[in-house]
Amino acid sequence: MQAAPVGNQRGNRRPQGSCRRPATAGTRAAVLCGAAVHGCVFIFGLALSALCGTMQAHFDSRGFPPPSPWAALDVLLRFFALPFADVPLPDPTRPDSAGVDVMLWAPGLLGFFCLAFGRQGFATMGRRRPKEALPYAMVAAVLLAGLAELAQTTAEFSTWGDMARETSSEKAELQQQVFRSGHGSFSQQFSEQQCKAVSGAKMMECSATTMEASFMSLMVPGYCRPLSDDAAAEFEKRVRSCRGHVKLLTDNALESDPLFCRCWTALFDHQRTLAWWILFIWFFMLAGILAVLYAASESRLNRMCARERFEVLVFAAISMTILACRAVLLPEGIAASKGVIGALQGE
């Protein structure tokens, strides 16, 4: 006589209708893509942290007091909150703004954020549990929204180099205000730091022993110049146009005016280049984030049959494509705020 089985052994059997699958080539490609993207983010964070440490060591060696990180942290937090709420941003052209502190600490804080985000991406792929991917998805959403806001703002601001003659529109008035504020701040710093123009008003030397003086002496020759030799003629033409606009604002020409116009013109050249790079980085980050989320949900997707799995992936792909196009082409449609330009205007 055969003995009766003890207990219910059905739980040890695999259901006949199960469609569990092993890791496919698509899953391995997603893991590889996510690892590559977050590896680049992690390396970029290390580079920014090293840059911040190098600048801190340079100014410490010259006996300057250490800058405060709180102003830079405040600006970064306000910027990341900007796509979701109307948050006023401090005007960087005001003389009383902590511009040097922000410039010195912003790379370090961004580097720390990149290191944390890269590590979180690797941890999410390693665990591969959908519920543990929720914190990563929230941080990734904030990051993508911030990058989309930055790309749109940079592209818009890069068109402000040619000063508008009419002052009837609201944009032209804000443009004139930024120009006057930047000119006044640069002239004041030029005078306070005891600077003078050298090499045909293409470089400057400062006699003051302050952090601002050292920063201005390094910035002008390295930043305030054309991007290439081929663009030098057009660059000088726009510099002369800027100097003509300065004469309309002030009666007396200042020694700092040629240097200011070179920095003003170079600013918008760099902004145009930066706008394209930010757009590329946005799509690069989107691909890596989707790869991590796909790897994290792999266990649930493998429980689906082929048809269900295909429908879910197609729906996700179409949704992400629509979101990407809307975020890049129509950023005003998804932002709850007025953007960086509106925040500065509200300031």
mmCIF file of C-alpha atoms in Angstrom:
data_model
loop_
_atom_site.group_PDB
_atom_site.id
_atom_site.type_symbol
_atom_site.label_atom_id
_atom_site.label_comp_id
_atom_site.label_asym_id
_atom_site.label_seq_id
_atom_site.Cartn_x
_atom_site.Cartn_y
_atom_site.Cartn_z
ATOM 1 C CA MET A 1 0.000 0.000 0.000
ATOM 2 C CA GLN A 2 1.370 3.420 -1.001
ATOM 3 C CA ALA A 3 1.675 5.945 1.798
ATOM 4 C CA ALA A 4 -0.311 9.149 1.486
ATOM 5 C CA PRO A 5 1.751 12.280 0.864
ATOM 6 C CA VAL A 6 2.330 14.455 3.876
ATOM 7 C CA GLY A 7 1.214 18.048 3.430
ATOM 8 C CA ASN A 8 0.482 19.898 0.238
ATOM 9 C CA GLN A 9 3.369 19.640 -2.175
ATOM 10 C CA ARG A 10 1.845 21.766 -4.934
ATOM 11 C CA GLY A 11 3.815 24.780 -3.815
ATOM 12 C CA ASN A 12 7.038 23.027 -4.768
ATOM 13 C CA ARG A 13 5.892 22.505 -8.320
ATOM 14 C CA ARG A 14 6.196 25.079 -11.064
ATOM 15 C CA PRO A 15 2.788 26.004 -12.492
ATOM 16 C CA GLN A 16 2.278 24.848 -16.039
ATOM 17 C CA GLY A 17 1.132 28.298 -17.161
ATOM 18 C CA SER A 18 4.229 30.056 -15.865
ATOM 19 C CA CYS A 19 6.253 32.040 -18.388
ATOM 20 C CA ARG A 20 9.341 32.717 -16.292
ATOM 21 C CA ARG A 21 12.300 33.342 -18.554
ATOM 22 C CA PRO A 22 16.046 33.524 -18.044
ATOM 23 C CA ALA A 23 17.937 36.757 -18.542
ATOM 24 C CA THR A 24 17.732 37.752 -22.186
ATOM 25 C CA ALA A 25 20.118 39.696 -24.379
ATOM 26 C CA GLY A 26 17.947 42.782 -23.869
ATOM 27 C CA THR A 27 18.316 42.511 -20.103
ATOM 28 C CA ARG A 28 22.076 42.174 -20.354
ATOM 29 C CA ALA A 29 22.193 45.164 -22.708
ATOM 30 C CA ALA A 30 20.123 47.230 -20.257
ATOM 31 C CA VAL A 31 22.463 46.362 -17.392
ATOM 32 C CA LEU A 32 25.474 47.246 -19.533
ATOM 33 C CA CYS A 33 23.913 50.566 -20.591
ATOM 34 C CA GLY A 34 22.976 51.470 -17.023
ATOM 35 C CA ALA A 35 26.441 50.588 -15.768
ATOM 36 C CA ALA A 36 28.098 52.677 -18.492
ATOM 37 C CA VAL A 37 25.936 55.749 -17.846
ATOM 38 C CA HIS A 38 26.204 55.643 -14.071
ATOM 39 C CA GLY A 39 29.897 54.877 -14.313
ATOM 40 C CA CYS A 40 30.337 58.078 -16.330
ATOM 41 C CA VAL A 41 28.268 59.968 -13.754
ATOM 42 C CA PHE A 42 30.419 58.585 -10.939
ATOM 43 C CA ILE A 43 33.664 59.503 -12.727
ATOM 44 C CA PHE A 44 32.292 62.969 -13.459
ATOM 45 C CA GLY A 45 31.508 63.364 -9.774
ATOM 46 C CA LEU A 46 35.066 62.405 -8.874
ATOM 47 C CA ALA A 47 36.405 64.958 -11.371
ATOM 48 C CA LEU A 48 34.214 67.738 -9.959
ATOM 49 C CA SER A 49 35.209 66.874 -6.408
ATOM 50 C CA ALA A 50 38.879 66.917 -7.389
ATOM 51 C CA LEU A 51 38.399 70.276 -9.125
ATOM 52 C CA CYS A 52 36.774 71.733 -6.033
ATOM 53 C CA GLY A 53 39.583 70.411 -3.850
ATOM 54 C CA THR A 54 42.214 71.844 -6.193
ATOM 55 C CA MET A 55 40.640 75.294 -6.146
ATOM 56 C CA GLN A 56 40.305 75.190 -2.373
ATOM 57 C CA ALA A 57 43.965 74.210 -2.008
ATOM 58 C CA HIS A 58 45.025 76.981 -4.396
ATOM 59 C CA PHE A 59 43.260 79.680 -2.420
ATOM 60 C CA ASP A 60 44.326 78.202 0.921
ATOM 61 C CA SER A 61 47.958 78.327 -0.177
ATOM 62 C CA ARG A 62 47.578 82.051 -0.782
ATOM 63 C CA GLY A 63 46.158 82.666 2.671
ATOM 64 C CA PHE A 64 42.546 83.378 1.681
ATOM 65 C CA PRO A 65 39.772 82.532 4.147
ATOM 66 C CA PRO A 66 37.796 79.418 3.203
ATOM 67 C CA PRO A 67 34.558 80.188 1.322
ATOM 68 C CA SER A 68 31.207 79.202 2.758
ATOM 69 C CA PRO A 69 29.345 76.324 1.068
ATOM 70 C CA TRP A 70 25.889 77.410 2.224
ATOM 71 C CA ALA A 71 25.322 79.936 -0.566
ATOM 72 C CA ALA A 72 26.129 77.338 -3.233
ATOM 73 C CA LEU A 73 23.935 74.747 -1.506
ATOM 74 C CA ASP A 74 21.060 77.225 -1.376
ATOM 75 C CA VAL A 75 21.374 77.966 -5.108
ATOM 76 C CA LEU A 76 21.480 74.270 -6.041
ATOM 77 C CA LEU A 77 18.456 73.389 -3.912
ATOM 78 C CA ARG A 78 16.496 76.287 -5.363
ATOM 79 C CA PHE A 79 17.439 75.241 -8.883
ATOM 80 C CA PHE A 80 16.321 71.621 -8.428
ATOM 81 C CA ALA A 81 13.031 72.850 -6.935
ATOM 82 C CA LEU A 82 12.477 75.338 -9.754
ATOM 83 C CA PRO A 83 10.736 72.948 -12.224
ATOM 84 C CA PHE A 84 8.095 72.166 -9.608
ATOM 85 C CA ALA A 85 7.484 75.504 -7.863
ATOM 86 C CA ASP A 86 8.047 79.240 -8.233
ATOM 87 C CA VAL A 87 11.273 79.658 -6.296
ATOM 88 C CA PRO A 88 13.151 82.981 -6.560
ATOM 89 C CA LEU A 89 16.790 82.717 -7.525
ATOM 90 C CA PRO A 90 19.439 85.169 -6.320
ATOM 91 C CA ASP A 91 20.734 87.550 -8.961
ATOM 92 C CA PRO A 92 24.387 86.572 -9.610
ATOM 93 C CA THR A 93 25.184 90.000 -11.082
ATOM 94 C CA ARG A 94 24.424 91.906 -7.895
ATOM 95 C CA PRO A 95 27.535 93.198 -6.121
ATOM 96 C CA ASP A 96 26.415 91.802 -2.758
ATOM 97 C CA SER A 97 25.851 88.278 -4.084
ATOM 98 C CA ALA A 98 28.138 85.457 -2.938
ATOM 99 C CA GLY A 99 29.274 84.729 -6.483
ATOM 100 C CA VAL A 100 32.781 83.520 -5.665
ATOM 101 C CA ASP A 101 31.556 81.211 -2.905
ATOM 102 C CA VAL A 102 29.013 79.690 -5.287
ATOM 103 C CA MET A 103 31.557 79.215 -8.073
ATOM 104 C CA LEU A 104 34.043 77.543 -5.741
ATOM 105 C CA TRP A 105 31.618 75.238 -3.952
ATOM 106 C CA ALA A 106 29.190 74.419 -6.776
ATOM 107 C CA PRO A 107 31.568 71.876 -8.432
ATOM 108 C CA GLY A 108 32.081 70.087 -5.130
ATOM 109 C CA LEU A 109 28.379 69.898 -4.310
ATOM 110 C CA LEU A 110 27.526 68.758 -7.822
ATOM 111 C CA GLY A 111 30.300 66.190 -7.576
ATOM 112 C CA PHE A 112 28.866 64.841 -4.324
ATOM 113 C CA PHE A 113 25.421 64.599 -5.934
ATOM 114 C CA CYS A 114 26.855 62.749 -8.955
ATOM 115 C CA LEU A 115 28.740 60.330 -6.712
ATOM 116 C CA ALA A 116 25.618 59.607 -4.669
ATOM 117 C CA PHE A 117 23.414 59.210 -7.750
ATOM 118 C CA GLY A 118 25.892 56.932 -9.511
ATOM 119 C CA ARG A 119 26.221 54.733 -6.438
ATOM 120 C CA GLN A 120 22.448 54.597 -6.051
ATOM 121 C CA GLY A 121 22.081 53.494 -9.666
ATOM 122 C CA PHE A 122 24.559 50.646 -9.221
ATOM 123 C CA ALA A 123 22.859 49.582 -5.983
ATOM 124 C CA THR A 124 19.438 49.561 -7.654
ATOM 125 C CA MET A 125 20.707 47.384 -10.493
ATOM 126 C CA GLY A 126 22.412 45.068 -8.028
ATOM 127 C CA ARG A 127 19.327 44.448 -5.890
ATOM 128 C CA ARG A 128 16.863 44.281 -8.807
ATOM 129 C CA ARG A 129 13.825 44.766 -6.611
ATOM 130 C CA PRO A 130 11.073 47.018 -7.988
ATOM 131 C CA LYS A 131 10.059 48.417 -4.598
ATOM 132 C CA GLU A 132 13.633 49.478 -3.834
ATOM 133 C CA ALA A 133 13.849 51.324 -7.158
ATOM 134 C CA LEU A 134 11.272 53.912 -6.037
ATOM 135 C CA PRO A 135 13.768 56.248 -4.253
ATOM 136 C CA TYR A 136 16.062 56.054 -7.259
ATOM 137 C CA ALA A 137 13.180 56.861 -9.625
ATOM 138 C CA MET A 138 12.230 59.926 -7.565
ATOM 139 C CA VAL A 139 15.787 61.291 -7.579
ATOM 140 C CA ALA A 140 16.078 60.529 -11.302
ATOM 141 C CA ALA A 141 12.851 62.426 -12.025
ATOM 142 C CA VAL A 142 14.163 65.497 -10.199
ATOM 143 C CA LEU A 143 17.462 65.233 -12.069
ATOM 144 C CA LEU A 144 15.820 64.956 -15.496
ATOM 145 C CA ALA A 145 13.467 67.838 -14.736
ATOM 146 C CA GLY A 146 16.391 69.983 -13.619
ATOM 147 C CA LEU A 147 18.410 69.152 -16.734
ATOM 148 C CA ALA A 148 15.436 69.931 -18.989
ATOM 149 C CA GLU A 149 14.965 73.262 -17.221
ATOM 150 C CA LEU A 150 18.666 74.029 -17.545
ATOM 151 C CA ALA A 151 18.727 73.136 -21.252
ATOM 152 C CA GLN A 152 15.742 75.354 -22.016
ATOM 153 C CA THR A 153 17.101 78.252 -19.956
ATOM 154 C CA THR A 154 20.584 78.008 -21.444
ATOM 155 C CA ALA A 155 19.224 77.955 -24.992
ATOM 156 C CA GLU A 156 17.037 80.982 -24.289
ATOM 157 C CA PHE A 157 19.740 82.927 -22.482
ATOM 158 C CA SER A 158 22.271 82.289 -25.270
ATOM 159 C CA THR A 159 20.245 84.588 -27.555
ATOM 160 C CA TRP A 160 20.675 87.592 -25.268
ATOM 161 C CA GLY A 161 24.133 88.521 -26.537
ATOM 162 C CA ASP A 162 22.859 90.976 -29.154
ATOM 163 C CA MET A 163 21.287 93.768 -27.170
ATOM 164 C CA ALA A 164 17.798 94.723 -28.322
ATOM 165 C CA ARG A 165 17.327 98.363 -29.238
ATOM 166 C CA GLU A 166 13.655 98.492 -28.371
ATOM 167 C CA THR A 167 12.648 98.444 -24.708
ATOM 168 C CA SER A 168 8.933 97.926 -25.113
ATOM 169 C CA SER A 169 8.824 94.187 -24.590
ATOM 170 C CA GLU A 170 9.206 92.607 -21.181
ATOM 171 C CA LYS A 171 12.063 90.407 -22.376
ATOM 172 C CA ALA A 172 14.017 93.371 -23.745
ATOM 173 C CA GLU A 173 13.619 95.246 -20.470
ATOM 174 C CA LEU A 174 14.921 92.265 -18.515
ATOM 175 C CA GLN A 175 17.770 91.934 -20.997
ATOM 176 C CA GLN A 176 18.734 95.560 -20.490
ATOM 177 C CA GLN A 177 18.493 95.134 -16.725
ATOM 178 C CA VAL A 178 20.829 92.127 -16.748
ATOM 179 C CA PHE A 179 23.292 94.010 -18.953
ATOM 180 C CA ARG A 180 23.338 97.071 -16.700
ATOM 181 C CA SER A 181 23.616 94.962 -13.573
ATOM 182 C CA GLY A 182 26.454 92.895 -15.014
ATOM 183 C CA HIS A 183 28.309 95.983 -16.207
ATOM 184 C CA GLY A 184 27.962 97.685 -12.847
ATOM 185 C CA SER A 185 29.080 94.622 -10.910
ATOM 186 C CA PHE A 186 32.100 94.029 -13.158
ATOM 187 C CA SER A 187 33.150 97.684 -12.996
ATOM 188 C CA GLN A 188 32.819 97.750 -9.224
ATOM 189 C CA GLN A 189 34.880 94.594 -8.768
ATOM 190 C CA PHE A 190 37.464 95.894 -11.244
ATOM 191 C CA SER A 191 37.887 99.024 -9.147
ATOM 192 C CA GLU A 192 37.765 97.372 -5.720
ATOM 193 C CA GLN A 193 40.310 94.702 -6.639
ATOM 194 C CA GLN A 194 42.691 97.353 -8.045
ATOM 195 C CA CYS A 195 42.784 95.811 -11.496
ATOM 196 C CA LYS A 196 44.138 97.203 -14.736
ATOM 197 C CA ALA A 197 43.867 96.140 -18.370
ATOM 198 C CA VAL A 198 47.014 94.834 -20.077
ATOM 199 C CA SER A 199 47.935 93.268 -23.436
ATOM 200 C CA GLY A 200 45.708 95.568 -25.440
ATOM 201 C CA ALA A 201 42.743 95.265 -23.057
ATOM 202 C CA LYS A 202 42.641 91.483 -23.525
ATOM 203 C CA MET A 203 44.023 90.559 -20.105
ATOM 204 C CA MET A 204 43.982 92.045 -16.639
ATOM 205 C CA GLU A 205 46.164 92.218 -13.559
ATOM 206 C CA CYS A 206 44.860 92.848 -10.055
ATOM 207 C CA SER A 207 46.932 94.230 -7.187
ATOM 208 C CA ALA A 208 44.561 93.291 -4.362
ATOM 209 C CA THR A 209 45.338 90.180 -2.314
ATOM 210 C CA THR A 210 41.803 88.821 -2.196
ATOM 211 C CA MET A 211 40.128 85.720 -3.535
ATOM 212 C CA GLU A 212 38.053 87.792 -5.947
ATOM 213 C CA ALA A 213 41.172 89.413 -7.416
ATOM 214 C CA SER A 214 42.813 86.046 -8.071
ATOM 215 C CA PHE A 215 39.634 84.676 -9.581
ATOM 216 C CA MET A 216 39.211 87.622 -11.957
ATOM 217 C CA SER A 217 42.849 87.433 -13.051
ATOM 218 C CA LEU A 218 42.399 83.762 -13.934
ATOM 219 C CA MET A 219 38.961 84.101 -15.525
ATOM 220 C CA VAL A 220 39.620 86.839 -18.092
ATOM 221 C CA PRO A 221 42.469 85.203 -20.074
ATOM 222 C CA GLY A 222 40.997 81.709 -19.882
ATOM 223 C CA TYR A 223 37.311 82.434 -20.408
ATOM 224 C CA CYS A 224 36.862 85.836 -22.067
ATOM 225 C CA ARG A 225 38.147 84.948 -25.513
ATOM 226 C CA PRO A 226 36.802 83.465 -28.775
ATOM 227 C CA LEU A 227 36.189 79.742 -28.900
ATOM 228 C CA SER A 228 38.418 79.315 -31.957
ATOM 229 C CA ASP A 229 40.671 81.322 -34.242
ATOM 230 C CA ASP A 230 38.094 81.123 -37.037
ATOM 231 C CA ALA A 231 35.522 82.871 -34.846
ATOM 232 C CA ALA A 232 37.898 85.647 -33.753
ATOM 233 C CA ALA A 233 36.706 88.185 -36.349
ATOM 234 C CA GLU A 234 33.034 87.714 -35.480
ATOM 235 C CA PHE A 235 33.919 87.779 -31.794
ATOM 236 C CA GLU A 236 35.677 91.145 -32.090
ATOM 237 C CA LYS A 237 32.732 92.524 -34.078
ATOM 238 C CA ARG A 238 30.314 91.666 -31.292
ATOM 239 C CA VAL A 239 32.728 93.099 -28.732
ATOM 240 C CA ARG A 240 32.645 96.435 -30.569
ATOM 241 C CA SER A 241 28.852 96.279 -30.665
ATOM 242 C CA CYS A 242 28.811 95.707 -26.912
ATOM 243 C CA ARG A 243 31.109 98.675 -26.319
ATOM 244 C CA GLY A 244 28.784 100.825 -28.388
ATOM 245 C CA HIS A 245 25.897 99.779 -26.183
ATOM 246 C CA VAL A 246 27.930 100.593 -23.075
ATOM 247 C CA LYS A 247 28.430 104.131 -24.377
ATOM 248 C CA LEU A 248 24.663 104.517 -24.591
ATOM 249 C CA LEU A 249 24.335 103.632 -20.908
ATOM 250 C CA THR A 250 27.223 105.626 -19.454
ATOM 251 C CA ASP A 251 28.647 109.024 -20.323
ATOM 252 C CA ASN A 252 32.223 108.264 -19.300
ATOM 253 C CA ALA A 253 34.169 105.320 -20.711
ATOM 254 C CA LEU A 254 35.812 103.111 -18.089
ATOM 255 C CA GLU A 255 39.025 101.135 -18.320
ATOM 256 C CA SER A 256 37.094 97.967 -17.550
ATOM 257 C CA ASP A 257 34.627 98.365 -20.441
ATOM 258 C CA PRO A 258 36.694 96.489 -23.088
ATOM 259 C CA LEU A 259 37.289 93.595 -20.702
ATOM 260 C CA PHE A 260 33.650 93.493 -19.682
ATOM 261 C CA CYS A 261 32.513 93.347 -23.308
ATOM 262 C CA ARG A 262 34.927 90.519 -24.042
ATOM 263 C CA CYS A 263 33.586 88.543 -21.091
ATOM 264 C CA TRP A 264 29.986 89.428 -22.000
ATOM 265 C CA THR A 265 30.455 88.221 -25.577
ATOM 266 C CA ALA A 266 32.286 85.053 -24.530
ATOM 267 C CA LEU A 267 29.531 84.250 -22.051
ATOM 268 C CA PHE A 268 26.950 83.730 -24.791
ATOM 269 C CA ASP A 269 29.347 81.775 -26.994
ATOM 270 C CA HIS A 270 29.856 79.334 -24.145
ATOM 271 C CA GLN A 271 26.126 79.304 -23.427
ATOM 272 C CA ARG A 272 25.302 78.161 -26.965
ATOM 273 C CA THR A 273 27.830 75.347 -26.754
ATOM 274 C CA LEU A 274 26.634 74.412 -23.289
ATOM 275 C CA ALA A 275 23.006 74.215 -24.439
ATOM 276 C CA TRP A 276 23.828 71.470 -26.962
ATOM 277 C CA TRP A 277 25.897 69.550 -24.439
ATOM 278 C CA ILE A 278 23.119 69.671 -21.852
ATOM 279 C CA LEU A 279 20.653 68.346 -24.424
ATOM 280 C CA PHE A 280 22.986 65.453 -25.217
ATOM 281 C CA ILE A 281 23.510 64.750 -21.513
ATOM 282 C CA TRP A 282 19.731 64.744 -20.964
ATOM 283 C CA PHE A 283 19.158 61.958 -23.495
ATOM 284 C CA PHE A 284 22.254 60.130 -22.250
ATOM 285 C CA MET A 285 20.943 60.206 -18.682
ATOM 286 C CA LEU A 286 17.440 59.212 -19.792
ATOM 287 C CA ALA A 287 18.800 56.088 -21.484
ATOM 288 C CA GLY A 288 20.768 55.115 -18.392
ATOM 289 C CA ILE A 289 17.869 55.747 -16.006
ATOM 290 C CA LEU A 290 15.464 53.687 -18.113
ATOM 291 C CA ALA A 291 18.038 50.898 -18.261
ATOM 292 C CA VAL A 292 18.315 50.836 -14.463
ATOM 293 C CA LEU A 293 14.539 50.805 -14.022
ATOM 294 C CA TYR A 294 14.245 47.996 -16.566
ATOM 295 C CA ALA A 295 16.884 45.951 -14.752
ATOM 296 C CA ALA A 296 15.155 46.576 -11.418
ATOM 297 C CA SER A 297 11.794 45.368 -12.762
ATOM 298 C CA GLU A 298 13.261 42.371 -14.568
ATOM 299 C CA SER A 299 11.984 39.876 -11.981
ATOM 300 C CA ARG A 300 8.404 41.035 -12.456
ATOM 301 C CA LEU A 301 8.677 41.232 -16.228
ATOM 302 C CA ASN A 302 9.980 37.668 -16.444
ATOM 303 C CA ARG A 303 6.804 36.417 -14.767
ATOM 304 C CA MET A 304 4.747 37.705 -17.673
ATOM 305 C CA CYS A 305 3.994 35.875 -20.862
ATOM 306 C CA ALA A 306 5.456 37.088 -24.125
ATOM 307 C CA ARG A 307 2.385 39.092 -25.141
ATOM 308 C CA GLU A 308 2.011 40.798 -21.750
ATOM 309 C CA ARG A 309 5.710 41.586 -21.614
ATOM 310 C CA PHE A 310 5.616 43.085 -25.111
ATOM 311 C CA GLU A 311 2.603 45.277 -24.321
ATOM 312 C CA VAL A 312 4.156 46.640 -21.127
ATOM 313 C CA LEU A 313 7.460 47.458 -22.812
ATOM 314 C CA VAL A 314 5.783 49.114 -25.806
ATOM 315 C CA PHE A 315 3.601 51.224 -23.512
ATOM 316 C CA ALA A 316 6.640 52.269 -21.470
ATOM 317 C CA ALA A 317 8.653 53.093 -24.602
ATOM 318 C CA ILE A 318 5.876 55.238 -26.095
ATOM 319 C CA SER A 319 5.296 57.033 -22.796
ATOM 320 C CA MET A 320 8.984 57.797 -22.333
ATOM 321 C CA THR A 321 9.272 59.016 -25.937
ATOM 322 C CA ILE A 322 6.360 61.413 -25.481
ATOM 323 C CA LEU A 323 7.798 62.609 -22.171
ATOM 324 C CA ALA A 324 11.232 63.147 -23.711
ATOM 325 C CA CYS A 325 9.877 65.135 -26.656
ATOM 326 C CA ARG A 326 7.679 67.244 -24.411
ATOM 327 C CA ALA A 327 10.444 67.914 -21.901
ATOM 328 C CA VAL A 328 12.922 69.021 -24.560
ATOM 329 C CA LEU A 329 10.693 70.683 -27.151
ATOM 330 C CA LEU A 330 7.973 72.087 -24.862
ATOM 331 C CA PRO A 331 9.569 72.509 -21.419
ATOM 332 C CA GLU A 332 7.071 75.183 -20.401
ATOM 333 C CA GLY A 333 4.284 72.636 -20.649
ATOM 334 C CA ILE A 334 5.556 70.408 -17.846
ATOM 335 C CA ALA A 335 7.100 72.978 -15.530
ATOM 336 C CA ALA A 336 4.974 74.365 -12.752
ATOM 337 C CA SER A 337 7.189 77.411 -12.464
ATOM 338 C CA LYS A 338 8.179 80.328 -14.659
ATOM 339 C CA GLY A 339 11.670 78.947 -15.222
ATOM 340 C CA VAL A 340 15.045 80.412 -14.395
ATOM 341 C CA ILE A 341 14.448 83.556 -16.433
ATOM 342 C CA GLY A 342 11.128 84.122 -14.714
ATOM 343 C CA ALA A 343 12.676 83.500 -11.311
ATOM 344 C CA LEU A 344 15.377 86.078 -11.965
ATOM 345 C CA GLN A 345 12.773 88.486 -13.234
ATOM 346 C CA GLY A 346 10.710 87.973 -10.109
ATOM 347 C CA GLU A 347 13.786 88.697 -8.066
#
